[in-house]
mmCIF file of N, CA and C in Angstrom:
data_model
loop_
_atom_site.group_PDB
_atom_site.id
_atom_site.type_symbol
_atom_site.label_atom_id
_atom_site.label_comp_id
_atom_site.label_asym_id
_atom_site.label_seq_id
_atom_site.Cartn_x
_atom_site.Cartn_y
_atom_site.Cartn_z
ATOM 1 N N UNK Q 1 249.520 213.746 22.612
ATOM 2 C CA UNK Q 1 250.043 213.974 21.288
ATOM 3 C C UNK Q 1 250.969 215.189 21.327
ATOM 4 N N UNK Q 2 252.155 215.011 20.845
ATOM 5 C CA UNK Q 2 253.140 216.093 20.837
ATOM 6 C C UNK Q 2 252.837 217.076 19.705
ATOM 7 N N UNK Q 3 253.113 218.336 19.977
ATOM 8 C CA UNK Q 3 252.934 219.350 18.943
ATOM 9 C C UNK Q 3 254.012 219.196 17.885
ATOM 10 N N UNK Q 4 253.659 219.418 16.644
ATOM 11 C CA UNK Q 4 254.677 219.308 15.595
ATOM 12 C C UNK Q 4 255.693 220.448 15.701
ATOM 13 N N UNK Q 5 256.899 220.163 15.292
ATOM 14 C CA UNK Q 5 257.937 221.183 15.273
ATOM 15 C C UNK Q 5 257.744 222.024 14.018
ATOM 16 N N UNK Q 6 257.622 223.330 14.219
ATOM 17 C CA UNK Q 6 257.393 224.227 13.090
ATOM 18 C C UNK Q 6 258.675 224.945 12.713
ATOM 19 N N UNK Q 7 258.807 225.178 11.435
ATOM 20 C CA UNK Q 7 259.925 225.997 10.981
ATOM 21 C C UNK Q 7 259.593 227.435 11.339
ATOM 22 N N UNK Q 8 260.571 228.301 11.374
ATOM 23 C CA UNK Q 8 260.280 229.715 11.679
ATOM 24 C C UNK Q 8 259.255 230.325 10.717
ATOM 25 N N UNK Q 9 259.292 229.933 9.457
ATOM 26 C CA UNK Q 9 258.336 230.462 8.478
ATOM 27 C C UNK Q 9 256.920 229.968 8.783
ATOM 28 N N UNK Q 10 256.797 228.688 9.137
ATOM 29 C CA UNK Q 10 255.486 228.133 9.470
ATOM 30 C C UNK Q 10 254.933 228.783 10.734
ATOM 31 N N UNK Q 11 255.816 229.018 11.689
ATOM 32 C CA UNK Q 11 255.410 229.662 12.941
ATOM 33 C C UNK Q 11 254.910 231.081 12.670
ATOM 34 N N UNK Q 12 255.621 231.830 11.854
ATOM 35 C CA UNK Q 12 255.205 233.202 11.507
ATOM 36 C C UNK Q 12 253.871 233.197 10.781
ATOM 37 N N UNK Q 13 253.688 232.232 9.871
ATOM 38 C CA UNK Q 13 252.429 232.139 9.133
ATOM 39 C C UNK Q 13 251.271 231.824 10.084
ATOM 40 N N UNK Q 14 251.507 230.929 11.032
ATOM 41 C CA UNK Q 14 250.470 230.575 12.009
ATOM 42 C C UNK Q 14 250.134 231.764 12.904
ATOM 43 N N UNK Q 15 251.139 232.500 13.335
ATOM 44 C CA UNK Q 15 250.910 233.683 14.158
ATOM 45 C C UNK Q 15 250.134 234.750 13.393
ATOM 46 N N UNK Q 16 250.470 234.929 12.131
ATOM 47 C CA UNK Q 16 249.771 235.916 11.306
ATOM 48 C C UNK Q 16 248.308 235.518 11.112
ATOM 49 N N UNK Q 17 248.081 234.235 10.868
ATOM 50 C CA UNK Q 17 246.712 233.747 10.674
ATOM 51 C C UNK Q 17 245.899 233.927 11.958
ATOM 52 N N UNK Q 18 246.498 233.634 13.108
ATOM 53 C CA UNK Q 18 245.808 233.797 14.396
ATOM 54 C C UNK Q 18 245.478 235.264 14.649
ATOM 55 N N UNK Q 19 246.408 236.154 14.337
ATOM 56 C CA UNK Q 19 246.165 237.588 14.534
ATOM 57 C C UNK Q 19 245.046 238.074 13.614
ATOM 58 N N UNK Q 20 245.025 237.581 12.395
ATOM 59 C CA UNK Q 20 243.986 237.954 11.436
ATOM 60 C C UNK Q 20 242.609 237.489 11.924
ATOM 61 N N UNK Q 21 242.561 236.288 12.452
ATOM 62 C CA UNK Q 21 241.307 235.744 12.971
ATOM 63 C C UNK Q 21 240.819 236.542 14.169
ATOM 64 N N UNK Q 22 241.729 236.884 15.083
ATOM 65 C CA UNK Q 22 241.349 237.687 16.257
ATOM 66 C C UNK Q 22 240.824 239.053 15.834
ATOM 67 N N UNK Q 23 241.459 239.657 14.842
ATOM 68 C CA UNK Q 23 241.025 240.973 14.359
ATOM 69 C C UNK Q 23 239.635 240.881 13.730
ATOM 70 N N UNK Q 24 239.375 239.827 12.976
ATOM 71 C CA UNK Q 24 238.063 239.654 12.345
ATOM 72 C C UNK Q 24 236.989 239.441 13.408
ATOM 73 N N UNK Q 25 237.311 238.666 14.445
ATOM 74 C CA UNK Q 25 236.371 238.425 15.536
ATOM 75 C C UNK Q 25 236.086 239.728 16.286
ATOM 76 N N UNK Q 26 237.123 240.518 16.532
ATOM 77 C CA UNK Q 26 236.953 241.791 17.230
ATOM 78 C C UNK Q 26 236.100 242.755 16.401
ATOM 79 N N UNK Q 27 236.287 242.776 15.089
ATOM 80 C CA UNK Q 27 235.490 243.646 14.226
ATOM 81 C C UNK Q 27 234.025 243.234 14.252
ATOM 82 N N UNK Q 28 233.786 241.939 14.220
ATOM 83 C CA UNK Q 28 232.414 241.439 14.262
ATOM 84 C C UNK Q 28 231.729 241.843 15.572
ATOM 85 N N UNK Q 29 232.439 241.706 16.685
ATOM 86 C CA UNK Q 29 231.877 242.107 17.977
ATOM 87 C C UNK Q 29 231.685 243.626 18.055
ATOM 88 N N UNK Q 30 232.587 244.378 17.442
ATOM 89 C CA UNK Q 30 232.434 245.836 17.404
ATOM 90 C C UNK Q 30 231.198 246.222 16.587
ATOM 91 N N UNK Q 31 230.923 245.475 15.515
ATOM 92 C CA UNK Q 31 229.723 245.730 14.711
ATOM 93 C C UNK Q 31 228.456 245.461 15.525
ATOM 94 N N UNK Q 32 228.486 244.431 16.358
ATOM 95 C CA UNK Q 32 227.343 244.146 17.229
ATOM 96 C C UNK Q 32 227.198 245.278 18.248
ATOM 97 N N UNK Q 33 228.310 245.701 18.816
ATOM 98 C CA UNK Q 33 228.313 246.770 19.818
ATOM 99 C C UNK Q 33 227.756 248.067 19.241
ATOM 100 N N UNK Q 34 228.095 248.356 17.983
ATOM 101 C CA UNK Q 34 227.649 249.608 17.360
ATOM 102 C C UNK Q 34 226.230 249.517 16.798
ATOM 103 N N UNK Q 35 225.685 248.316 16.718
ATOM 104 C CA UNK Q 35 224.339 248.143 16.185
ATOM 105 C C UNK Q 35 224.301 247.874 14.694
ATOM 106 N N UNK Q 36 225.462 247.779 14.050
ATOM 107 C CA UNK Q 36 225.505 247.489 12.618
ATOM 108 C C UNK Q 36 225.020 246.069 12.326
ATOM 109 N N UNK Q 37 225.193 245.178 13.301
ATOM 110 C CA UNK Q 37 224.725 243.795 13.191
ATOM 111 C C UNK Q 37 223.924 243.496 14.458
ATOM 112 N N UNK Q 38 222.758 242.901 14.302
ATOM 113 C CA UNK Q 38 221.965 242.523 15.471
ATOM 114 C C UNK Q 38 222.472 241.199 16.022
ATOM 115 N N UNK Q 39 222.088 240.895 17.256
ATOM 116 C CA UNK Q 39 222.472 239.627 17.868
ATOM 117 C C UNK Q 39 221.905 238.464 17.059
ATOM 118 N N UNK Q 40 220.677 238.622 16.575
ATOM 119 C CA UNK Q 40 220.048 237.576 15.760
ATOM 120 C C UNK Q 40 220.855 237.331 14.483
ATOM 121 N N UNK Q 41 221.282 238.405 13.829
ATOM 122 C CA UNK Q 41 222.088 238.265 12.608
ATOM 123 C C UNK Q 41 223.416 237.572 12.910
ATOM 124 N N UNK Q 42 223.988 237.880 14.066
ATOM 125 C CA UNK Q 42 225.243 237.238 14.461
ATOM 126 C C UNK Q 42 225.032 235.739 14.631
ATOM 127 N N UNK Q 43 223.934 235.354 15.267
ATOM 128 C CA UNK Q 43 223.644 233.937 15.463
ATOM 129 C C UNK Q 43 223.367 233.219 14.146
ATOM 130 N N UNK Q 44 222.829 233.931 13.163
ATOM 131 C CA UNK Q 44 222.494 233.316 11.884
ATOM 132 C C UNK Q 44 223.693 233.182 10.947
ATOM 133 N N UNK Q 45 224.788 233.844 11.272
ATOM 134 C CA UNK Q 45 225.979 233.762 10.418
ATOM 135 C C UNK Q 45 226.525 232.343 10.419
ATOM 136 N N UNK Q 46 227.057 231.917 9.274
ATOM 137 C CA UNK Q 46 227.530 230.544 9.134
ATOM 138 C C UNK Q 46 229.034 230.471 8.874
ATOM 139 N N UNK Q 47 229.762 231.538 9.175
ATOM 140 C CA UNK Q 47 231.205 231.514 8.940
ATOM 141 C C UNK Q 47 231.949 231.079 10.202
ATOM 142 N N UNK Q 48 233.161 230.620 10.040
ATOM 143 C CA UNK Q 48 233.951 230.107 11.158
ATOM 144 C C UNK Q 48 234.280 231.187 12.193
ATOM 145 N N UNK Q 49 234.414 232.422 11.754
ATOM 146 C CA UNK Q 49 234.722 233.513 12.692
ATOM 147 C C UNK Q 49 233.595 233.647 13.707
ATOM 148 N N UNK Q 50 232.358 233.724 13.226
ATOM 149 C CA UNK Q 50 231.208 233.882 14.121
ATOM 150 C C UNK Q 50 231.011 232.643 14.985
ATOM 151 N N UNK Q 51 231.194 231.473 14.420
ATOM 152 C CA UNK Q 51 230.982 230.238 15.169
ATOM 153 C C UNK Q 51 231.930 230.095 16.346
ATOM 154 N N UNK Q 52 233.107 230.695 16.272
ATOM 155 C CA UNK Q 52 234.117 230.541 17.318
ATOM 156 C C UNK Q 52 234.021 231.587 18.436
ATOM 157 N N UNK Q 53 233.070 232.516 18.322
ATOM 158 C CA UNK Q 53 232.889 233.528 19.368
ATOM 159 C C UNK Q 53 232.151 232.899 20.544
ATOM 160 N N UNK Q 54 232.626 233.144 21.745
ATOM 161 C CA UNK Q 54 231.934 232.634 22.932
ATOM 162 C C UNK Q 54 230.614 233.383 23.096
ATOM 163 N N UNK Q 55 229.603 232.666 23.546
ATOM 164 C CA UNK Q 55 228.276 233.257 23.729
ATOM 165 C C UNK Q 55 228.352 234.420 24.711
ATOM 166 N N UNK Q 56 229.106 234.250 25.781
ATOM 167 C CA UNK Q 56 229.215 235.318 26.778
ATOM 168 C C UNK Q 56 229.829 236.582 26.176
ATOM 169 N N UNK Q 57 230.805 236.417 25.298
ATOM 170 C CA UNK Q 57 231.426 237.569 24.627
ATOM 171 C C UNK Q 57 230.416 238.279 23.743
ATOM 172 N N UNK Q 58 229.650 237.497 22.995
ATOM 173 C CA UNK Q 58 228.660 238.073 22.081
ATOM 174 C C UNK Q 58 227.589 238.829 22.860
ATOM 175 N N UNK Q 59 227.149 238.263 23.978
ATOM 176 C CA UNK Q 59 226.125 238.948 24.782
ATOM 177 C C UNK Q 59 226.673 240.222 25.397
ATOM 178 N N UNK Q 60 227.912 240.178 25.874
ATOM 179 C CA UNK Q 60 228.506 241.384 26.474
ATOM 180 C C UNK Q 60 228.727 242.481 25.446
ATOM 181 N N UNK Q 61 228.734 242.143 24.169
ATOM 182 C CA UNK Q 61 228.885 243.158 23.123
ATOM 183 C C UNK Q 61 227.595 243.954 22.927
ATOM 184 N N UNK Q 62 226.489 243.428 23.441
ATOM 185 C CA UNK Q 62 225.219 244.139 23.310
ATOM 186 C C UNK Q 62 225.180 245.330 24.268
ATOM 187 N N UNK Q 63 224.588 246.432 23.840
ATOM 188 C CA UNK Q 63 224.471 247.596 24.732
ATOM 189 C C UNK Q 63 223.669 247.248 25.980
ATOM 190 N N UNK Q 64 224.192 247.632 27.138
ATOM 191 C CA UNK Q 64 223.498 247.418 28.404
ATOM 192 C C UNK Q 64 223.647 246.026 28.992
ATOM 193 N N UNK Q 65 224.478 245.188 28.379
ATOM 194 C CA UNK Q 65 224.680 243.833 28.895
ATOM 195 C C UNK Q 65 226.124 243.703 29.361
ATOM 196 N N UNK Q 66 226.268 243.432 30.643
ATOM 197 C CA UNK Q 66 227.590 243.213 31.218
ATOM 198 C C UNK Q 66 227.757 241.748 31.573
ATOM 199 N N UNK Q 67 228.746 241.465 32.367
ATOM 200 C CA UNK Q 67 229.049 240.082 32.737
ATOM 201 C C UNK Q 67 227.902 239.415 33.499
ATOM 202 N N UNK Q 68 227.314 240.134 34.443
ATOM 203 C CA UNK Q 68 226.257 239.557 35.272
ATOM 204 C C UNK Q 68 225.010 239.278 34.438
ATOM 205 N N UNK Q 69 224.576 240.247 33.654
ATOM 206 C CA UNK Q 69 223.376 240.068 32.846
ATOM 207 C C UNK Q 69 223.600 238.986 31.788
ATOM 208 N N UNK Q 70 224.799 238.927 31.207
ATOM 209 C CA UNK Q 70 225.111 237.882 30.229
ATOM 210 C C UNK Q 70 225.006 236.510 30.878
ATOM 211 N N UNK Q 71 225.525 236.372 32.090
ATOM 212 C CA UNK Q 71 225.457 235.094 32.798
ATOM 213 C C UNK Q 71 224.000 234.716 33.092
ATOM 214 N N UNK Q 72 223.182 235.708 33.462
ATOM 215 C CA UNK Q 72 221.767 235.442 33.732
ATOM 216 C C UNK Q 72 221.041 234.995 32.465
ATOM 217 N N UNK Q 73 221.303 235.669 31.352
ATOM 218 C CA UNK Q 73 220.669 235.303 30.080
ATOM 219 C C UNK Q 73 221.074 233.896 29.660
ATOM 220 N N UNK Q 74 222.345 233.576 29.840
ATOM 221 C CA UNK Q 74 222.832 232.247 29.465
ATOM 222 C C UNK Q 74 222.214 231.178 30.349
ATOM 223 N N UNK Q 75 222.046 231.477 31.632
ATOM 224 C CA UNK Q 75 221.444 230.505 32.546
ATOM 225 C C UNK Q 75 219.986 230.247 32.174
ATOM 226 N N UNK Q 76 219.250 231.312 31.852
ATOM 227 C CA UNK Q 76 217.849 231.154 31.454
ATOM 228 C C UNK Q 76 217.708 230.359 30.165
ATOM 229 N N UNK Q 77 218.689 230.470 29.277
ATOM 230 C CA UNK Q 77 218.636 229.756 27.997
ATOM 231 C C UNK Q 77 219.315 228.387 28.067
ATOM 232 N N UNK Q 78 219.755 227.994 29.267
ATOM 233 C CA UNK Q 78 220.446 226.707 29.467
ATOM 234 C C UNK Q 78 221.696 226.586 28.607
ATOM 235 N N UNK Q 79 222.504 227.641 28.605
ATOM 236 C CA UNK Q 79 223.743 227.663 27.831
ATOM 237 C C UNK Q 79 224.921 227.605 28.803
ATOM 238 N N UNK Q 80 225.828 226.691 28.576
ATOM 239 C CA UNK Q 80 227.022 226.566 29.407
ATOM 240 C C UNK Q 80 227.910 227.794 29.201
ATOM 241 N N UNK Q 81 228.621 228.189 30.252
ATOM 242 C CA UNK Q 81 229.443 229.402 30.191
ATOM 243 C C UNK Q 81 230.583 229.319 29.180
ATOM 244 N N UNK Q 82 231.013 228.124 28.813
ATOM 245 C CA UNK Q 82 232.121 227.968 27.867
ATOM 246 C C UNK Q 82 231.638 227.766 26.432
ATOM 247 N N UNK Q 83 230.335 227.766 26.219
ATOM 248 C CA UNK Q 83 229.771 227.473 24.885
ATOM 249 C C UNK Q 83 230.106 228.564 23.885
ATOM 250 N N UNK Q 84 230.342 228.147 22.654
ATOM 251 C CA UNK Q 84 230.578 229.082 21.551
ATOM 252 C C UNK Q 84 229.327 229.136 20.673
ATOM 253 N N UNK Q 85 229.199 230.176 19.881
ATOM 254 C CA UNK Q 85 227.990 230.361 19.071
ATOM 255 C C UNK Q 85 227.718 229.175 18.157
ATOM 256 N N UNK Q 86 228.756 228.583 17.615
ATOM 257 C CA UNK Q 86 228.589 227.449 16.705
ATOM 258 C C UNK Q 86 228.045 226.209 17.387
ATOM 259 N N UNK Q 87 228.134 226.132 18.709
ATOM 260 C CA UNK Q 87 227.681 224.959 19.439
ATOM 261 C C UNK Q 87 226.298 225.093 20.043
ATOM 262 N N UNK Q 88 225.604 226.185 19.739
ATOM 263 C CA UNK Q 88 224.263 226.390 20.288
ATOM 264 C C UNK Q 88 223.230 225.566 19.534
ATOM 265 N N UNK Q 89 222.266 225.054 20.279
ATOM 266 C CA UNK Q 89 221.158 224.343 19.665
ATOM 267 C C UNK Q 89 220.068 225.319 19.249
ATOM 268 N N UNK Q 90 219.088 224.821 18.522
ATOM 269 C CA UNK Q 90 218.007 225.668 18.018
ATOM 270 C C UNK Q 90 217.207 226.302 19.154
ATOM 271 N N UNK Q 91 216.908 225.534 20.194
ATOM 272 C CA UNK Q 91 216.143 226.073 21.323
ATOM 273 C C UNK Q 91 216.943 227.141 22.071
ATOM 274 N N UNK Q 92 218.235 226.899 22.250
ATOM 275 C CA UNK Q 92 219.082 227.880 22.933
ATOM 276 C C UNK Q 92 219.142 229.171 22.142
ATOM 277 N N UNK Q 93 219.284 229.070 20.829
ATOM 278 C CA UNK Q 93 219.310 230.261 19.966
ATOM 279 C C UNK Q 93 217.999 231.035 20.103
ATOM 280 N N UNK Q 94 216.888 230.302 20.046
ATOM 281 C CA UNK Q 94 215.578 230.938 20.130
ATOM 282 C C UNK Q 94 215.422 231.672 21.464
ATOM 283 N N UNK Q 95 215.805 231.015 22.569
ATOM 284 C CA UNK Q 95 215.683 231.634 23.891
ATOM 285 C C UNK Q 95 216.558 232.875 24.005
ATOM 286 N N UNK Q 96 217.778 232.826 23.477
ATOM 287 C CA UNK Q 96 218.676 233.980 23.550
ATOM 288 C C UNK Q 96 218.145 235.139 22.708
ATOM 289 N N UNK Q 97 217.623 234.839 21.525
ATOM 290 C CA UNK Q 97 217.072 235.889 20.662
ATOM 291 C C UNK Q 97 215.882 236.553 21.346
ATOM 292 N N UNK Q 98 214.987 235.738 21.927
ATOM 293 C CA UNK Q 98 213.820 236.296 22.627
ATOM 294 C C UNK Q 98 214.254 237.165 23.792
ATOM 295 N N UNK Q 99 215.263 236.729 24.529
ATOM 296 C CA UNK Q 99 215.706 237.465 25.705
ATOM 297 C C UNK Q 99 216.397 238.774 25.340
ATOM 298 N N UNK Q 100 217.051 238.822 24.191
ATOM 299 C CA UNK Q 100 217.800 240.034 23.817
ATOM 300 C C UNK Q 100 216.985 241.008 22.987
ATOM 301 N N UNK Q 101 215.820 240.612 22.509
ATOM 302 C CA UNK Q 101 215.028 241.532 21.700
ATOM 303 C C UNK Q 101 213.940 242.214 22.507
ATOM 304 N N UNK Q 102 213.893 241.968 23.796
ATOM 305 C CA UNK Q 102 212.869 242.598 24.654
ATOM 306 C C UNK Q 102 213.241 244.012 24.974
#
């Protein structure tokens, strides 16, 4: 399927919307990093911004969790490395919450 041809105004609007979404996602991850939002609260959010965050990104936002530990936590919870928060099942959410609250 070919991409539609956008007018310069439509292109600018799309770029602005994408930048706004990235900024909102970054703020949400910064809130997790600072402790203003817990990992459990992040998983319970029902907005599109939270749903589109990759699980690995969300785990790495936690204090003391880097790439290796995030990969280990995801493997224990049977979560694919490309999975986003919105695509997690109930069991995967439960396993990740248990693993991050210890």
